[in-house]
Amino acid sequence: MINPMSLEGKSIIITGAASGIGKECAELCYSLGANLLLLDLNKEGLLAVKDSLNGGNGTVVIRDIDLADLDSIKSVLSDAKSELGCSYNGLVHCAGIPSVLPLRALSNEQFERVMRINTEAGLVLAKCFSSNSGHDTGRQASIVFISSVYGVVGSAANVAYATSKAAIIGMTKSLAIELVKKNIRVNCVAPGFIQTKMANGISSMFDNDYSEKIEEMHPLGWGEAIDIANAIAFLLSDASKWTTGAVFNVDGGFTAQ
Ligand SMILES: NC(=O)c1ccc[n+]([C@@H]2O[C@H](COP(=O)([O-])OP(=O)(O)OC[C@H]3O[C@@H](n4cnc5c(N)ncnc54)[C@H](O)[C@@H]3O)[C@@H](O)[C@H]2O)c1
């Protein structure tokens, strides 16, 4: 039976792969047949994810990297490509950090760090990926960024994070137009709240009602990392070959209200 979401023979870079959405994405892409380059700050987490992969037979390479060090990205991608033994067909930038701070408490350094990891690292990854030595020029390639509902609608005490995620939407649309001549599609997913380390960390800063309030904000309730991974896998696969520049809201109805 043909699986339109198959990633057989594709080599995919996933950042933030040690936890949450990136981890789920790695597990799904592997089971759909992909070779993987998994990147994260957390080396032990990467090793655990690599050990847990099943249902596929692709090659898996891991690299611990601090994506805030933008200058290190190019060499990590090219070294890992030699180990993987083939060019890349997909890139997913899942690594990200939250920032729950009102404007009065937000320092320039904190703002710059959020922008650097959430947004600028994605841009540098896309630049390396789309360079002559990056993607497989013989096949359509796909870049997927992760925005957020807070890149689409506003919320208090969230300006740095929201700016980084809104910028991803602008980046997605402009790169989609620019990279079409290189046969690269560029899309982003804008998730609602998903119970991961990041979301649980934010929940723990608030009172016990917070989780209930979040649930009420989503007509379909809390989401799971697999809901986002499924959308990412679709955007990486040939099933989405006519989709570029799209913002895919996967948010349980949050932004439909
Ligand atoms: N969880 C949610 O509710 C939610 C909602 C909307 C968007 N998102 C976005 O989804 C993405 C994944 O979030 P998650 O909830 O899975 O978070 P998570 O905290 O579970 O995972 C994030 C991963 O990124 C890695 N990371 C952080 N900084 C890094 C750096 N400098 N270099 C390399 N790796 C780094 C972490 O080590 C971690 O493994 C993020 O971009 C986040 O903004 C999450």
PDB file of N, CA, C and O in Angstrom, residues 113-188:
ATOM      1  N   ARG A 113      18.390  36.858  23.148  1.00  0.00           N
ATOM      2  CA  ARG A 113      18.606  35.399  23.256  1.00  0.00           C
ATOM      3  C   ARG A 113      17.398  34.628  22.691  1.00  0.00           C
ATOM      4  O   ARG A 113      17.562  33.655  21.974  1.00  0.00           O
ATOM      5  N   VAL A 114      16.201  35.100  23.022  1.00  0.00           N
ATOM      6  CA  VAL A 114      14.998  34.430  22.500  1.00  0.00           C
ATOM      7  C   VAL A 114      14.964  34.534  20.973  1.00  0.00           C
ATOM      8  O   VAL A 114      14.710  33.544  20.265  1.00  0.00           O
ATOM      9  N   MET A 115      15.259  35.722  20.455  1.00  0.00           N
ATOM     10  CA  MET A 115      15.250  35.911  18.998  1.00  0.00           C
ATOM     11  C   MET A 115      16.325  35.044  18.340  1.00  0.00           C
ATOM     12  O   MET A 115      16.119  34.470  17.272  1.00  0.00           O
ATOM     13  N   ARG A 116      17.465  34.943  19.003  1.00  0.00           N
ATOM     14  CA  ARG A 116      18.596  34.213  18.416  1.00  0.00           C
ATOM     15  C   ARG A 116      18.277  32.721  18.275  1.00  0.00           C
ATOM     16  O   ARG A 116      18.478  32.116  17.224  1.00  0.00           O
ATOM     17  N   ILE A 117      17.761  32.120  19.356  1.00  0.00           N
ATOM     18  CA  ILE A 117      17.519  30.663  19.319  1.00  0.00           C
ATOM     19  C   ILE A 117      16.254  30.335  18.521  1.00  0.00           C
ATOM     20  O   ILE A 117      16.253  29.449  17.670  1.00  0.00           O
ATOM     21  N   ASN A 118      15.178  31.072  18.786  1.00  0.00           N
ATOM     22  CA  ASN A 118      13.900  30.720  18.156  1.00  0.00           C
ATOM     23  C   ASN A 118      13.873  31.074  16.673  1.00  0.00           C
ATOM     24  O   ASN A 118      13.272  30.349  15.879  1.00  0.00           O
ATOM     25  N   THR A 119      14.493  32.203  16.313  1.00  0.00           N
ATOM     26  CA  THR A 119      14.319  32.720  14.955  1.00  0.00           C
ATOM     27  C   THR A 119      15.617  32.725  14.144  1.00  0.00           C
ATOM     28  O   THR A 119      15.686  32.125  13.067  1.00  0.00           O
ATOM     29  N   GLU A 120      16.632  33.403  14.690  1.00  0.00           N
ATOM     30  CA  GLU A 120      17.850  33.598  13.888  1.00  0.00           C
ATOM     31  C   GLU A 120      18.541  32.272  13.585  1.00  0.00           C
ATOM     32  O   GLU A 120      19.065  32.075  12.481  1.00  0.00           O
ATOM     33  N   ALA A 121      18.546  31.352  14.559  1.00  0.00           N
ATOM     34  CA  ALA A 121      19.159  30.040  14.304  1.00  0.00           C
ATOM     35  C   ALA A 121      18.422  29.348  13.153  1.00  0.00           C
ATOM     36  O   ALA A 121      19.051  28.685  12.317  1.00  0.00           O
ATOM     37  N   GLY A 122      17.107  29.523  13.085  1.00  0.00           N
ATOM     38  CA  GLY A 122      16.328  28.935  11.982  1.00  0.00           C
ATOM     39  C   GLY A 122      16.750  29.510  10.642  1.00  0.00           C
ATOM     40  O   GLY A 122      16.860  28.795   9.639  1.00  0.00           O
ATOM     41  N   LEU A 123      17.021  30.815  10.641  1.00  0.00           N
ATOM     42  CA  LEU A 123      17.444  31.480   9.401  1.00  0.00           C
ATOM     43  C   LEU A 123      18.826  30.975   8.965  1.00  0.00           C
ATOM     44  O   LEU A 123      19.041  30.683   7.779  1.00  0.00           O
ATOM     45  N   VAL A 124      19.737  30.834   9.918  1.00  0.00           N
ATOM     46  CA  VAL A 124      21.089  30.360   9.588  1.00  0.00           C
ATOM     47  C   VAL A 124      21.024  28.893   9.125  1.00  0.00           C
ATOM     48  O   VAL A 124      21.690  28.504   8.163  1.00  0.00           O
ATOM     49  N   LEU A 125      20.198  28.097   9.802  1.00  0.00           N
ATOM     50  CA  LEU A 125      20.020  26.703   9.366  1.00  0.00           C
ATOM     51  C   LEU A 125      19.500  26.658   7.929  1.00  0.00           C
ATOM     52  O   LEU A 125      19.985  25.876   7.106  1.00  0.00           O
ATOM     53  N   ALA A 126      18.511  27.511   7.628  1.00  0.00           N
ATOM     54  CA  ALA A 126      17.941  27.535   6.271  1.00  0.00           C
ATOM     55  C   ALA A 126      18.993  27.984   5.259  1.00  0.00           C
ATOM     56  O   ALA A 126      19.042  27.480   4.128  1.00  0.00           O
ATOM     57  N   LYS A 127      19.848  28.919   5.667  1.00  0.00           N
ATOM     58  CA  LYS A 127      20.894  29.415   4.770  1.00  0.00           C
ATOM     59  C   LYS A 127      21.881  28.285   4.441  1.00  0.00           C
ATOM     60  O   LYS A 127      22.224  28.063   3.277  1.00  0.00           O
ATOM     61  N   CYS A 128      22.317  27.550   5.467  1.00  0.00           N
ATOM     62  CA  CYS A 128      23.258  26.436   5.246  1.00  0.00           C
ATOM     63  C   CYS A 128      22.578  25.328   4.433  1.00  0.00           C
ATOM     64  O   CYS A 128      23.158  24.766   3.510  1.00  0.00           O
ATOM     65  N   PHE A 129      21.336  25.027   4.793  1.00  0.00           N
ATOM     66  CA  PHE A 129      20.582  23.957   4.129  1.00  0.00           C
ATOM     67  C   PHE A 129      20.429  24.239   2.625  1.00  0.00           C
ATOM     68  O   PHE A 129      20.569  23.357   1.796  1.00  0.00           O
ATOM     69  N   SER A 130      20.135  25.510   2.302  1.00  0.00           N
ATOM     70  CA  SER A 130      19.830  25.850   0.899  1.00  0.00           C
ATOM     71  C   SER A 130      21.074  26.191   0.099  1.00  0.00           C
ATOM     72  O   SER A 130      20.987  26.444  -1.100  1.00  0.00           O
ATOM     73  N   SER A 131      22.259  26.173   0.754  1.00  0.00           N
ATOM     74  CA  SER A 131      23.490  26.471   0.014  1.00  0.00           C
ATOM     75  C   SER A 131      23.839  25.262  -0.853  1.00  0.00           C
ATOM     76  O   SER A 131      23.292  24.174  -0.661  1.00  0.00           O
ATOM     77  N   ASN A 132      24.765  25.463  -1.767  1.00  0.00           N
ATOM     78  CA  ASN A 132      25.088  24.396  -2.719  1.00  0.00           C
ATOM     79  C   ASN A 132      25.505  23.100  -2.048  1.00  0.00           C
ATOM     80  O   ASN A 132      25.246  22.021  -2.554  1.00  0.00           O
ATOM     81  N   SER A 133      26.130  23.227  -0.879  1.00  0.00           N
ATOM     82  CA  SER A 133      26.622  22.010  -0.217  1.00  0.00           C
ATOM     83  C   SER A 133      25.579  21.410   0.731  1.00  0.00           C
ATOM     84  O   SER A 133      25.843  20.417   1.394  1.00  0.00           O
ATOM     85  N   GLY A 134      24.386  21.994   0.835  1.00  0.00           N
ATOM     86  CA  GLY A 134      23.394  21.546   1.806  1.00  0.00           C
ATOM     87  C   GLY A 134      22.408  20.517   1.283  1.00  0.00           C
ATOM     88  O   GLY A 134      22.614  19.320   1.446  1.00  0.00           O
ATOM     89  N   HIS A 135      21.340  20.989   0.620  1.00  0.00           N
ATOM     90  CA  HIS A 135      20.261  20.055   0.273  1.00  0.00           C
ATOM     91  C   HIS A 135      20.543  19.276  -1.008  1.00  0.00           C
ATOM     92  O   HIS A 135      21.415  19.626  -1.803  1.00  0.00           O
ATOM     93  N   ASP A 136      19.763  18.235  -1.190  1.00  0.00           N
ATOM     94  CA  ASP A 136      19.836  17.390  -2.378  1.00  0.00           C
ATOM     95  C   ASP A 136      19.129  18.141  -3.507  1.00  0.00           C
ATOM     96  O   ASP A 136      17.896  18.264  -3.510  1.00  0.00           O
ATOM     97  N   THR A 137      19.894  18.666  -4.466  1.00  0.00           N
ATOM     98  CA  THR A 137      19.309  19.536  -5.497  1.00  0.00           C
ATOM     99  C   THR A 137      18.468  18.747  -6.512  1.00  0.00           C
ATOM    100  O   THR A 137      17.699  19.326  -7.261  1.00  0.00           O
ATOM    101  N   GLY A 138      18.609  17.447  -6.507  1.00  0.00           N
ATOM    102  CA  GLY A 138      17.873  16.627  -7.480  1.00  0.00           C
ATOM    103  C   GLY A 138      16.429  16.356  -7.085  1.00  0.00           C
ATOM    104  O   GLY A 138      15.657  15.824  -7.881  1.00  0.00           O
ATOM    105  N   ARG A 139      16.055  16.674  -5.854  1.00  0.00           N
ATOM    106  CA  ARG A 139      14.698  16.361  -5.360  1.00  0.00           C
ATOM    107  C   ARG A 139      14.114  17.575  -4.679  1.00  0.00           C
ATOM    108  O   ARG A 139      14.853  18.389  -4.133  1.00  0.00           O
ATOM    109  N   GLN A 140      12.786  17.679  -4.678  1.00  0.00           N
ATOM    110  CA  GLN A 140      12.161  18.782  -3.942  1.00  0.00           C
ATOM    111  C   GLN A 140      12.486  18.625  -2.454  1.00  0.00           C
ATOM    112  O   GLN A 140      12.389  17.526  -1.911  1.00  0.00           O
ATOM    113  N   ALA A 141      12.905  19.718  -1.841  1.00  0.00           N
ATOM    114  CA  ALA A 141      13.232  19.673  -0.410  1.00  0.00           C
ATOM    115  C   ALA A 141      12.221  20.513   0.365  1.00  0.00           C
ATOM    116  O   ALA A 141      11.477  21.312  -0.214  1.00  0.00           O
ATOM    117  N   SER A 142      12.216  20.337   1.698  1.00  0.00           N
ATOM    118  CA  SER A 142      11.198  21.011   2.512  1.00  0.00           C
ATOM    119  C   SER A 142      11.792  21.516   3.827  1.00  0.00           C
ATOM    120  O   SER A 142      12.478  20.769   4.523  1.00  0.00           O
ATOM    121  N   ILE A 143      11.508  22.781   4.130  1.00  0.00           N
ATOM    122  CA  ILE A 143      11.899  23.357   5.418  1.00  0.00           C
ATOM    123  C   ILE A 143      10.617  23.608   6.219  1.00  0.00           C
ATOM    124  O   ILE A 143       9.649  24.160   5.682  1.00  0.00           O
ATOM    125  N   VAL A 144      10.639  23.210   7.493  1.00  0.00           N
ATOM    126  CA  VAL A 144       9.483  23.457   8.367  1.00  0.00           C
ATOM    127  C   VAL A 144       9.960  24.202   9.617  1.00  0.00           C
ATOM    128  O   VAL A 144      10.830  23.704  10.344  1.00  0.00           O
ATOM    129  N   PHE A 145       9.401  25.380   9.839  1.00  0.00           N
ATOM    130  CA  PHE A 145       9.689  26.128  11.057  1.00  0.00           C
ATOM    131  C   PHE A 145       8.525  25.939  12.034  1.00  0.00           C
ATOM    132  O   PHE A 145       7.405  25.637  11.624  1.00  0.00           O
ATOM    133  N   ILE A 146       8.803  26.163  13.339  1.00  0.00           N
ATOM    134  CA  ILE A 146       7.730  26.087  14.333  1.00  0.00           C
ATOM    135  C   ILE A 146       7.460  27.487  14.864  1.00  0.00           C
ATOM    136  O   ILE A 146       8.304  28.082  15.538  1.00  0.00           O
ATOM    137  N   SER A 147       6.290  27.995  14.530  1.00  0.00           N
ATOM    138  CA  SER A 147       5.836  29.272  15.089  1.00  0.00           C
ATOM    139  C   SER A 147       5.038  28.949  16.353  1.00  0.00           C
ATOM    140  O   SER A 147       5.388  28.045  17.113  1.00  0.00           O
ATOM    141  N   SER A 148       3.931  29.619  16.573  1.00  0.00           N
ATOM    142  CA  SER A 148       3.091  29.391  17.770  1.00  0.00           C
ATOM    143  C   SER A 148       1.793  30.163  17.551  1.00  0.00           C
ATOM    144  O   SER A 148       1.764  31.127  16.764  1.00  0.00           O
ATOM    145  N   VAL A 149       0.760  29.789  18.300  1.00  0.00           N
ATOM    146  CA  VAL A 149      -0.448  30.631  18.270  1.00  0.00           C
ATOM    147  C   VAL A 149      -0.079  32.063  18.679  1.00  0.00           C
ATOM    148  O   VAL A 149      -0.705  33.022  18.225  1.00  0.00           O
ATOM    149  N   TYR A 150       0.993  32.190  19.503  1.00  0.00           N
ATOM    150  CA  TYR A 150       1.387  33.533  19.941  1.00  0.00           C
ATOM    151  C   TYR A 150       2.255  34.258  18.915  1.00  0.00           C
ATOM    152  O   TYR A 150       2.690  35.381  19.157  1.00  0.00           O
ATOM    153  N   GLY A 151       2.466  33.652  17.769  1.00  0.00           N
ATOM    154  CA  GLY A 151       2.986  34.385  16.617  1.00  0.00           C
ATOM    155  C   GLY A 151       1.836  34.950  15.809  1.00  0.00           C
ATOM    156  O   GLY A 151       2.023  35.771  14.909  1.00  0.00           O
ATOM    157  N   VAL A 152       0.616  34.477  16.110  1.00  0.00           N
ATOM    158  CA  VAL A 152      -0.578  34.843  15.343  1.00  0.00           C
ATOM    159  C   VAL A 152      -1.458  35.823  16.125  1.00  0.00           C
ATOM    160  O   VAL A 152      -1.952  36.804  15.586  1.00  0.00           O
ATOM    161  N   VAL A 153      -1.660  35.535  17.420  1.00  0.00           N
ATOM    162  CA  VAL A 153      -2.458  36.432  18.279  1.00  0.00           C
ATOM    163  C   VAL A 153      -1.590  36.897  19.454  1.00  0.00           C
ATOM    164  O   VAL A 153      -0.574  36.272  19.771  1.00  0.00           O
ATOM    165  N   GLY A 154      -2.016  37.965  20.115  1.00  0.00           N
ATOM    166  CA  GLY A 154      -1.214  38.534  21.199  1.00  0.00           C
ATOM    167  C   GLY A 154      -1.502  37.905  22.546  1.00  0.00           C
ATOM    168  O   GLY A 154      -2.522  37.248  22.746  1.00  0.00           O
ATOM    169  N   SER A 155      -0.566  38.088  23.491  1.00  0.00           N
ATOM    170  CA  SER A 155      -0.813  37.724  24.892  1.00  0.00           C
ATOM    171  C   SER A 155       0.134  38.550  25.763  1.00  0.00           C
ATOM    172  O   SER A 155       1.222  38.927  25.320  1.00  0.00           O
ATOM    173  N   ALA A 156      -0.300  38.815  26.999  1.00  0.00           N
ATOM    174  CA  ALA A 156       0.497  39.666  27.894  1.00  0.00           C
ATOM    175  C   ALA A 156       1.737  38.930  28.392  1.00  0.00           C
ATOM    176  O   ALA A 156       1.764  37.700  28.432  1.00  0.00           O
ATOM    177  N   ALA A 157       2.755  39.677  28.762  1.00  0.00           N
ATOM    178  CA  ALA A 157       4.006  39.153  29.341  1.00  0.00           C
ATOM    179  C   ALA A 157       4.686  38.127  28.440  1.00  0.00           C
ATOM    180  O   ALA A 157       5.291  37.164  28.917  1.00  0.00           O
ATOM    181  N   ASN A 158       4.554  38.348  27.139  1.00  0.00           N
ATOM    182  CA  ASN A 158       5.031  37.332  26.192  1.00  0.00           C
ATOM    183  C   ASN A 158       5.685  37.971  24.971  1.00  0.00           C
ATOM    184  O   ASN A 158       5.836  37.317  23.939  1.00  0.00           O
ATOM    185  N   VAL A 159       6.078  39.246  25.086  1.00  0.00           N
ATOM    186  CA  VAL A 159       6.427  39.988  23.872  1.00  0.00           C
ATOM    187  C   VAL A 159       7.659  39.431  23.159  1.00  0.00           C
ATOM    188  O   VAL A 159       7.689  39.389  21.918  1.00  0.00           O
ATOM    189  N   ALA A 160       8.657  38.956  23.914  1.00  0.00           N
ATOM    190  CA  ALA A 160       9.867  38.457  23.243  1.00  0.00           C
ATOM    191  C   ALA A 160       9.542  37.172  22.474  1.00  0.00           C
ATOM    192  O   ALA A 160       9.879  37.029  21.293  1.00  0.00           O
ATOM    193  N   TYR A 161       8.864  36.239  23.156  1.00  0.00           N
ATOM    194  CA  TYR A 161       8.502  34.967  22.515  1.00  0.00           C
ATOM    195  C   TYR A 161       7.593  35.224  21.303  1.00  0.00           C
ATOM    196  O   TYR A 161       7.823  34.694  20.216  1.00  0.00           O
ATOM    197  N   ALA A 162       6.569  36.069  21.504  1.00  0.00           N
ATOM    198  CA  ALA A 162       5.609  36.338  20.427  1.00  0.00           C
ATOM    199  C   ALA A 162       6.301  36.989  19.229  1.00  0.00           C
ATOM    200  O   ALA A 162       6.004  36.656  18.072  1.00  0.00           O
ATOM    201  N   THR A 163       7.243  37.889  19.495  1.00  0.00           N
ATOM    202  CA  THR A 163       7.969  38.527  18.394  1.00  0.00           C
ATOM    203  C   THR A 163       8.783  37.488  17.624  1.00  0.00           C
ATOM    204  O   THR A 163       8.801  37.477  16.389  1.00  0.00           O
ATOM    205  N   SER A 164       9.436  36.593  18.377  1.00  0.00           N
ATOM    206  CA  SER A 164      10.252  35.562  17.708  1.00  0.00           C
ATOM    207  C   SER A 164       9.386  34.644  16.854  1.00  0.00           C
ATOM    208  O   SER A 164       9.797  34.197  15.787  1.00  0.00           O
ATOM    209  N   LYS A 165       8.168  34.376  17.316  1.00  0.00           N
ATOM    210  CA  LYS A 165       7.298  33.444  16.588  1.00  0.00           C
ATOM    211  C   LYS A 165       6.560  34.132  15.430  1.00  0.00           C
ATOM    212  O   LYS A 165       6.264  33.498  14.414  1.00  0.00           O
ATOM    213  N   ALA A 166       6.256  35.430  15.583  1.00  0.00           N
ATOM    214  CA  ALA A 166       5.662  36.182  14.464  1.00  0.00           C
ATOM    215  C   ALA A 166       6.704  36.359  13.367  1.00  0.00           C
ATOM    216  O   ALA A 166       6.387  36.291  12.168  1.00  0.00           O
ATOM    217  N   ALA A 167       7.966  36.571  13.760  1.00  0.00           N
ATOM    218  CA  ALA A 167       9.039  36.721  12.773  1.00  0.00           C
ATOM    219  C   ALA A 167       9.196  35.442  11.947  1.00  0.00           C
ATOM    220  O   ALA A 167       9.518  35.492  10.760  1.00  0.00           O
ATOM    221  N   ILE A 168       8.943  34.310  12.576  1.00  0.00           N
ATOM    222  CA  ILE A 168       9.044  33.038  11.839  1.00  0.00           C
ATOM    223  C   ILE A 168       8.019  32.998  10.699  1.00  0.00           C
ATOM    224  O   ILE A 168       8.292  32.476   9.616  1.00  0.00           O
ATOM    225  N   ILE A 169       6.864  33.587  10.944  1.00  0.00           N
ATOM    226  CA  ILE A 169       5.830  33.591   9.888  1.00  0.00           C
ATOM    227  C   ILE A 169       6.311  34.442   8.699  1.00  0.00           C
ATOM    228  O   ILE A 169       6.199  34.037   7.538  1.00  0.00           O
ATOM    229  N   GLY A 170       6.886  35.600   8.986  1.00  0.00           N
ATOM    230  CA  GLY A 170       7.427  36.449   7.907  1.00  0.00           C
ATOM    231  C   GLY A 170       8.558  35.752   7.175  1.00  0.00           C
ATOM    232  O   GLY A 170       8.644  35.785   5.937  1.00  0.00           O
ATOM    233  N   MET A 171       9.411  35.097   7.955  1.00  0.00           N
ATOM    234  CA  MET A 171      10.563  34.377   7.381  1.00  0.00           C
ATOM    235  C   MET A 171      10.078  33.250   6.460  1.00  0.00           C
ATOM    236  O   MET A 171      10.607  33.042   5.369  1.00  0.00           O
ATOM    237  N   THR A 172       9.054  32.543   6.922  1.00  0.00           N
ATOM    238  CA  THR A 172       8.496  31.423   6.143  1.00  0.00           C
ATOM    239  C   THR A 172       8.009  31.899   4.778  1.00  0.00           C
ATOM    240  O   THR A 172       8.329  31.317   3.736  1.00  0.00           O
ATOM    241  N   LYS A 173       7.238  32.989   4.798  1.00  0.00           N
ATOM    242  CA  LYS A 173       6.624  33.443   3.538  1.00  0.00           C
ATOM    243  C   LYS A 173       7.681  33.973   2.566  1.00  0.00           C
ATOM    244  O   LYS A 173       7.647  33.674   1.370  1.00  0.00           O
ATOM    245  N   SER A 174       8.632  34.768   3.075  1.00  0.00           N
ATOM    246  CA  SER A 174       9.650  35.327   2.180  1.00  0.00           C
ATOM    247  C   SER A 174      10.588  34.251   1.659  1.00  0.00           C
ATOM    248  O   SER A 174      10.938  34.246   0.476  1.00  0.00           O
ATOM    249  N   LEU A 175      10.993  33.323   2.538  1.00  0.00           N
ATOM    250  CA  LEU A 175      11.888  32.249   2.059  1.00  0.00           C
ATOM    251  C   LEU A 175      11.161  31.319   1.084  1.00  0.00           C
ATOM    252  O   LEU A 175      11.774  30.779   0.163  1.00  0.00           O
ATOM    253  N   ALA A 176       9.861  31.143   1.285  1.00  0.00           N
ATOM    254  CA  ALA A 176       9.100  30.285   0.358  1.00  0.00           C
ATOM    255  C   ALA A 176       9.213  30.832  -1.062  1.00  0.00           C
ATOM    256  O   ALA A 176       9.388  30.074  -2.027  1.00  0.00           O
ATOM    257  N   ILE A 177       9.126  32.158  -1.187  1.00  0.00           N
ATOM    258  CA  ILE A 177       9.221  32.768  -2.524  1.00  0.00           C
ATOM    259  C   ILE A 177      10.662  32.713  -3.035  1.00  0.00           C
ATOM    260  O   ILE A 177      10.916  32.355  -4.187  1.00  0.00           O
ATOM    261  N   GLU A 178      11.604  33.041  -2.147  1.00  0.00           N
ATOM    262  CA  GLU A 178      13.010  33.110  -2.584  1.00  0.00           C
ATOM    263  C   GLU A 178      13.572  31.732  -2.950  1.00  0.00           C
ATOM    264  O   GLU A 178      14.344  31.605  -3.898  1.00  0.00           O
ATOM    265  N   LEU A 179      13.186  30.709  -2.205  1.00  0.00           N
ATOM    266  CA  LEU A 179      13.832  29.398  -2.390  1.00  0.00           C
ATOM    267  C   LEU A 179      13.098  28.491  -3.375  1.00  0.00           C
ATOM    268  O   LEU A 179      13.547  27.370  -3.627  1.00  0.00           O
ATOM    269  N   VAL A 180      11.987  28.984  -3.931  1.00  0.00           N
ATOM    270  CA  VAL A 180      11.241  28.130  -4.872  1.00  0.00           C
ATOM    271  C   VAL A 180      12.125  27.775  -6.068  1.00  0.00           C
ATOM    272  O   VAL A 180      12.076  26.659  -6.589  1.00  0.00           O
ATOM    273  N   LYS A 181      13.012  28.683  -6.461  1.00  0.00           N
ATOM    274  CA  LYS A 181      13.878  28.399  -7.621  1.00  0.00           C
ATOM    275  C   LYS A 181      14.932  27.334  -7.291  1.00  0.00           C
ATOM    276  O   LYS A 181      15.535  26.757  -8.189  1.00  0.00           O
ATOM    277  N   LYS A 182      15.129  27.087  -6.016  1.00  0.00           N
ATOM    278  CA  LYS A 182      16.044  26.006  -5.609  1.00  0.00           C
ATOM    279  C   LYS A 182      15.281  24.719  -5.331  1.00  0.00           C
ATOM    280  O   LYS A 182      15.832  23.763  -4.776  1.00  0.00           O
ATOM    281  N   ASN A 183      13.982  24.731  -5.659  1.00  0.00           N
ATOM    282  CA  ASN A 183      13.144  23.538  -5.451  1.00  0.00           C
ATOM    283  C   ASN A 183      13.004  23.194  -3.956  1.00  0.00           C
ATOM    284  O   ASN A 183      12.999  22.031  -3.571  1.00  0.00           O
ATOM    285  N   ILE A 184      12.944  24.264  -3.135  1.00  0.00           N
ATOM    286  CA  ILE A 184      12.767  24.061  -1.690  1.00  0.00           C
ATOM    287  C   ILE A 184      11.447  24.713  -1.270  1.00  0.00           C
ATOM    288  O   ILE A 184      11.218  25.897  -1.544  1.00  0.00           O
ATOM    289  N   ARG A 185      10.580  23.946  -0.616  1.00  0.00           N
ATOM    290  CA  ARG A 185       9.349  24.494  -0.040  1.00  0.00           C
ATOM    291  C   ARG A 185       9.625  24.925   1.396  1.00  0.00           C
ATOM    292  O   ARG A 185      10.460  24.316   2.074  1.00  0.00           O
ATOM    293  N   VAL A 186       8.946  25.993   1.832  1.00  0.00           N
ATOM    294  CA  VAL A 186       9.144  26.486   3.205  1.00  0.00           C
ATOM    295  C   VAL A 186       7.768  26.753   3.826  1.00  0.00           C
ATOM    296  O   VAL A 186       6.967  27.530   3.278  1.00  0.00           O
ATOM    297  N   ASN A 187       7.497  26.094   4.937  1.00  0.00           N
ATOM    298  CA  ASN A 187       6.202  26.251   5.629  1.00  0.00           C
ATOM    299  C   ASN A 187       6.449  26.328   7.129  1.00  0.00           C
ATOM    300  O   ASN A 187       7.536  25.986   7.604  1.00  0.00           O
ATOM    301  N   CYS A 188       5.427  26.758   7.872  1.00  0.00           N
ATOM    302  CA  CYS A 188       5.563  26.664   9.327  1.00  0.00           C
ATOM    303  C   CYS A 188       4.284  26.122   9.950  1.00  0.00           C
ATOM    304  O   CYS A 188       3.197  26.217   9.372  1.00  0.00           O
TER     305      CYS A 188
END
